[in-house]
PDB file of C-alpha atoms in Angstrom:
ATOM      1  CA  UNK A1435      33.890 150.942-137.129  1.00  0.00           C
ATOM      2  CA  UNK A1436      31.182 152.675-135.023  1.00  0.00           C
ATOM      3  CA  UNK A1437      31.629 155.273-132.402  1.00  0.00           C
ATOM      4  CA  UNK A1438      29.981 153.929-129.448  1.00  0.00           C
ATOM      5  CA  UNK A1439      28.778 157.526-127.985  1.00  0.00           C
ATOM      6  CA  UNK A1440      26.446 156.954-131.579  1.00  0.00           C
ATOM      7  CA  UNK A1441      24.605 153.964-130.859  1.00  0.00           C
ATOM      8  CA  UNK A1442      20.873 153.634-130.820  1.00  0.00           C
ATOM      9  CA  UNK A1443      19.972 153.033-126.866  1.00  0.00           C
ATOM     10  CA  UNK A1444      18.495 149.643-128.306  1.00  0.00           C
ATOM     11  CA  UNK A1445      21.583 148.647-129.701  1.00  0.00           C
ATOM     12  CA  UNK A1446      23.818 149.685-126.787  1.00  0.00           C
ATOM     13  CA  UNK A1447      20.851 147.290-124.493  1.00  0.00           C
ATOM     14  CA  UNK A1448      21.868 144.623-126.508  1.00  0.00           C
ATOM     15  CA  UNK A1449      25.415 144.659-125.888  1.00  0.00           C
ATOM     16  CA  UNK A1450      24.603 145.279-122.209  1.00  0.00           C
ATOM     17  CA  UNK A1451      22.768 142.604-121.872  1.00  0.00           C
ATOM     18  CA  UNK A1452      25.211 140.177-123.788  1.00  0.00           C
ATOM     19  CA  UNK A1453      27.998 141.668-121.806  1.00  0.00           C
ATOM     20  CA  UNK A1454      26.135 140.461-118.953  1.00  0.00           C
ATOM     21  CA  UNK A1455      25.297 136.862-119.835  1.00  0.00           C
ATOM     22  CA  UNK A1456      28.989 136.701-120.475  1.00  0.00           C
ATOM     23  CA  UNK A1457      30.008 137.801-116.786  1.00  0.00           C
ATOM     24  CA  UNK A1458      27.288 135.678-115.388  1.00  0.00           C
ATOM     25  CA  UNK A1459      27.724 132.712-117.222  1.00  0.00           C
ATOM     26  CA  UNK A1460      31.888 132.471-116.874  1.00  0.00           C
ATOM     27  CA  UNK A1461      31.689 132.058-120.309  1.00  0.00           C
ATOM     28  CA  UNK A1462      33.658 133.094-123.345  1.00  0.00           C
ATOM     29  CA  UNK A1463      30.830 134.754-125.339  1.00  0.00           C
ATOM     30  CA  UNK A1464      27.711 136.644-124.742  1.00  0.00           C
ATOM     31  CA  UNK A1465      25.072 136.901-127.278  1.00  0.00           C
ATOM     32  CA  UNK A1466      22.123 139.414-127.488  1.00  0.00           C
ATOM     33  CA  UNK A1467      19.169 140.015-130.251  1.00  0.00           C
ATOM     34  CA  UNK A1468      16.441 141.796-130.813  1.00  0.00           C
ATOM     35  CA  UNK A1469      13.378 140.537-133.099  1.00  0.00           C
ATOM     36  CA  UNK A1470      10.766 142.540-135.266  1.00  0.00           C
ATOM     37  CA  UNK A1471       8.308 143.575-132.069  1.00  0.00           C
ATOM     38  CA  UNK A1472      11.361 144.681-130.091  1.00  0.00           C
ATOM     39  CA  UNK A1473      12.048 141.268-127.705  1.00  0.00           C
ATOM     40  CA  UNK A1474      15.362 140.387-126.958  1.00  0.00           C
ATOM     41  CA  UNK A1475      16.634 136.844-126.322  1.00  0.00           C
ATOM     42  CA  UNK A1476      20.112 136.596-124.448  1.00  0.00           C
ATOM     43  CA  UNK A1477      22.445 133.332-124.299  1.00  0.00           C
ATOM     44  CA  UNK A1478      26.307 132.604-123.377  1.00  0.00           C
ATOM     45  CA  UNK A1479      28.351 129.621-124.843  1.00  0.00           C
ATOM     46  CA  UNK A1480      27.095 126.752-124.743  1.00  0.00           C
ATOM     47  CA  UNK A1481      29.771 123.724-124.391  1.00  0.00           C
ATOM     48  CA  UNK A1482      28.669 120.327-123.400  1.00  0.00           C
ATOM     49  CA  UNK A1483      29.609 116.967-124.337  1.00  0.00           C
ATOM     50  CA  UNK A1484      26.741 116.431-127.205  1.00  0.00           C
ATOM     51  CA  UNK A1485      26.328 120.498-128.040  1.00  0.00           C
ATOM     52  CA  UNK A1486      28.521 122.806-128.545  1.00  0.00           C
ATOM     53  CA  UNK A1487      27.072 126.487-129.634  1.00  0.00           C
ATOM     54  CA  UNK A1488      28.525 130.121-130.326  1.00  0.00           C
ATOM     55  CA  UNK A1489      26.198 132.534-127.676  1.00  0.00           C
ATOM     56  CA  UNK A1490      25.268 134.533-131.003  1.00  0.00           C
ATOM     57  CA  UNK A1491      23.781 131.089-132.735  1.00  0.00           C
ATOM     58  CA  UNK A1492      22.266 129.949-129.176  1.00  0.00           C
ATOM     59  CA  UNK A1493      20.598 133.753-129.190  1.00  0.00           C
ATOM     60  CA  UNK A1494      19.280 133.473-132.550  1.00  0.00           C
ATOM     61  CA  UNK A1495      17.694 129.531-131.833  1.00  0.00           C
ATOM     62  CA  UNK A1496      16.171 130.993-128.839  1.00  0.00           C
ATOM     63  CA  UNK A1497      14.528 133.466-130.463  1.00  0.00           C
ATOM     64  CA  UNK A1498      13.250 131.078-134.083  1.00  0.00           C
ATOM     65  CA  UNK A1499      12.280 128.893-130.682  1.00  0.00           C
ATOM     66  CA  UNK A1500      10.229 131.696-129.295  1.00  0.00           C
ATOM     67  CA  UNK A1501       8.250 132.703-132.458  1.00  0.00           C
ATOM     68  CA  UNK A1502      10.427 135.403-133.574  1.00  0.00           C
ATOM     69  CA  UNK A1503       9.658 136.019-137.431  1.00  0.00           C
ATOM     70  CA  UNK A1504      13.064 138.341-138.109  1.00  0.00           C
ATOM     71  CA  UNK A1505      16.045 140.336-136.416  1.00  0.00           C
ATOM     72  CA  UNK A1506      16.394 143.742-136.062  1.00  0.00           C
ATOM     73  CA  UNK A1507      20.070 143.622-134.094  1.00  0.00           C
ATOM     74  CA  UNK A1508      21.942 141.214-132.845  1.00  0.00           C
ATOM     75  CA  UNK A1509      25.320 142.137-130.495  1.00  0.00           C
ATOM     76  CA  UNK A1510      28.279 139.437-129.548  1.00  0.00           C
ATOM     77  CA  UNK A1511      31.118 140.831-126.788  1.00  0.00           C
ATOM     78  CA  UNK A1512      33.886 138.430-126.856  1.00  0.00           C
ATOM     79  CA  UNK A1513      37.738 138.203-127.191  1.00  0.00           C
ATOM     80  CA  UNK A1514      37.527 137.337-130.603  1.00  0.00           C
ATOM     81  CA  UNK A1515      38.549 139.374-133.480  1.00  0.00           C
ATOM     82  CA  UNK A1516      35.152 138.585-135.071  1.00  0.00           C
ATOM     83  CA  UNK A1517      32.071 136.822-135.391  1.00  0.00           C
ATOM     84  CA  UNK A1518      32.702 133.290-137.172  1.00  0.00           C
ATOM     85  CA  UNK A1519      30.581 132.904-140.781  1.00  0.00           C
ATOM     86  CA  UNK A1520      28.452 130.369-139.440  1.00  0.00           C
ATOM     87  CA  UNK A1521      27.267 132.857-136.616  1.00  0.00           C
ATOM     88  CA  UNK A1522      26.798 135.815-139.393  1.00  0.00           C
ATOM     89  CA  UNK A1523      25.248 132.949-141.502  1.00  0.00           C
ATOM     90  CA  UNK A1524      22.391 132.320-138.726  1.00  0.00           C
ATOM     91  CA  UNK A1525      21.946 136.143-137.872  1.00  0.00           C
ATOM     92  CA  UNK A1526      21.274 136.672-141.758  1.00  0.00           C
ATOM     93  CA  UNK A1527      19.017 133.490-141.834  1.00  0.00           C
ATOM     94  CA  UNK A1528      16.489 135.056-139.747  1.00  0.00           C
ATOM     95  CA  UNK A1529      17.164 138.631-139.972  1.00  0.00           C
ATOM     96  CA  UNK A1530      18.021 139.034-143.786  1.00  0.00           C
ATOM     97  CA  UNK A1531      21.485 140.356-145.482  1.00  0.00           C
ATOM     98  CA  UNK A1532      20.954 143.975-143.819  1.00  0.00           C
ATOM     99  CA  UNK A1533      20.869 143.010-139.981  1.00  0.00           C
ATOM    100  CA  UNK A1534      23.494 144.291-138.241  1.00  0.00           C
ATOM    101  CA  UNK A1535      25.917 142.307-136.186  1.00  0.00           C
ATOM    102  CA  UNK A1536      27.942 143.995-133.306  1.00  0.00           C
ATOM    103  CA  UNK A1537      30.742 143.163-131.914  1.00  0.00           C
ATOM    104  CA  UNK A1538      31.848 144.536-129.047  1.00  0.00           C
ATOM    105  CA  UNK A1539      34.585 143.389-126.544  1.00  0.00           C
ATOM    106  CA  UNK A1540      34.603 141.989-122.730  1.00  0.00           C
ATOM    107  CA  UNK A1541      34.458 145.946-121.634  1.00  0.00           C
ATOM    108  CA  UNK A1542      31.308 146.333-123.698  1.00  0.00           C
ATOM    109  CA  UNK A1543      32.798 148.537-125.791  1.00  0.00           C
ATOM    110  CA  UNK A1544      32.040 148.230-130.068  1.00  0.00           C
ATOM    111  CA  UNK A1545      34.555 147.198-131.819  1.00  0.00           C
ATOM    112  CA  UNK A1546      32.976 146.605-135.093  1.00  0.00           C
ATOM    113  CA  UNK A1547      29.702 145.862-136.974  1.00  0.00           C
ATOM    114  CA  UNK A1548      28.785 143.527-139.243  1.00  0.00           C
TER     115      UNK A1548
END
């Protein structure tokens, strides 16, 4: 587990930002990552009737959607204990085995990284 006094500033961004579609959203994850030129794409839950998606796999489809070629980061604050393999399993689609994956919890603080 990371220290988060030792995050990069773009890595604690993402988790801000994820921490903040969460608030805004009411919803019961927040999703934030960062492509190869430095963009970040930011998405909550999504649960309706005909789609239901994590906020870390609705992050990383908005970004494929928006051109991006890879991932640098990606960030998830939830309740959870950890990310599910199918939301590791899309991070590592587009951002290869290496990309990191943190998790941090509804105070924004890391928990762990992936």
């Amino acid at each position: 587990m990371t220290e988060s006094t030792e995050l990069d500033p773009e890595d604690r961004k993402i988790i801000t930002l994820a921490r903040s579609a969460r608030a805004r959203n009411g919803v019961a994850e927040g999703a934030a990552v960062r492509d190869e030129t430095g963009r970040t794409y930011v998405a909550g839950t999504v649960e309706l009737a005909s789609l239901k998606l994590s906020a870390l796999r609705t992050a990383v489809a908005m970004a494929v959607a928006s051109g991006a070629e890879s991932l640098e980061a990606a960030a998830v604050v939830t309740g959870a204990g950890q990310p599910t393999d199918e939301d590791l399993a899309a991070v590592r689609d587009l951002g290869g085995p290496d990309t990191p994956v943190l998790l941090a919890g509804p105070d924004g603080e890391l928990r762990d990284t992936f």
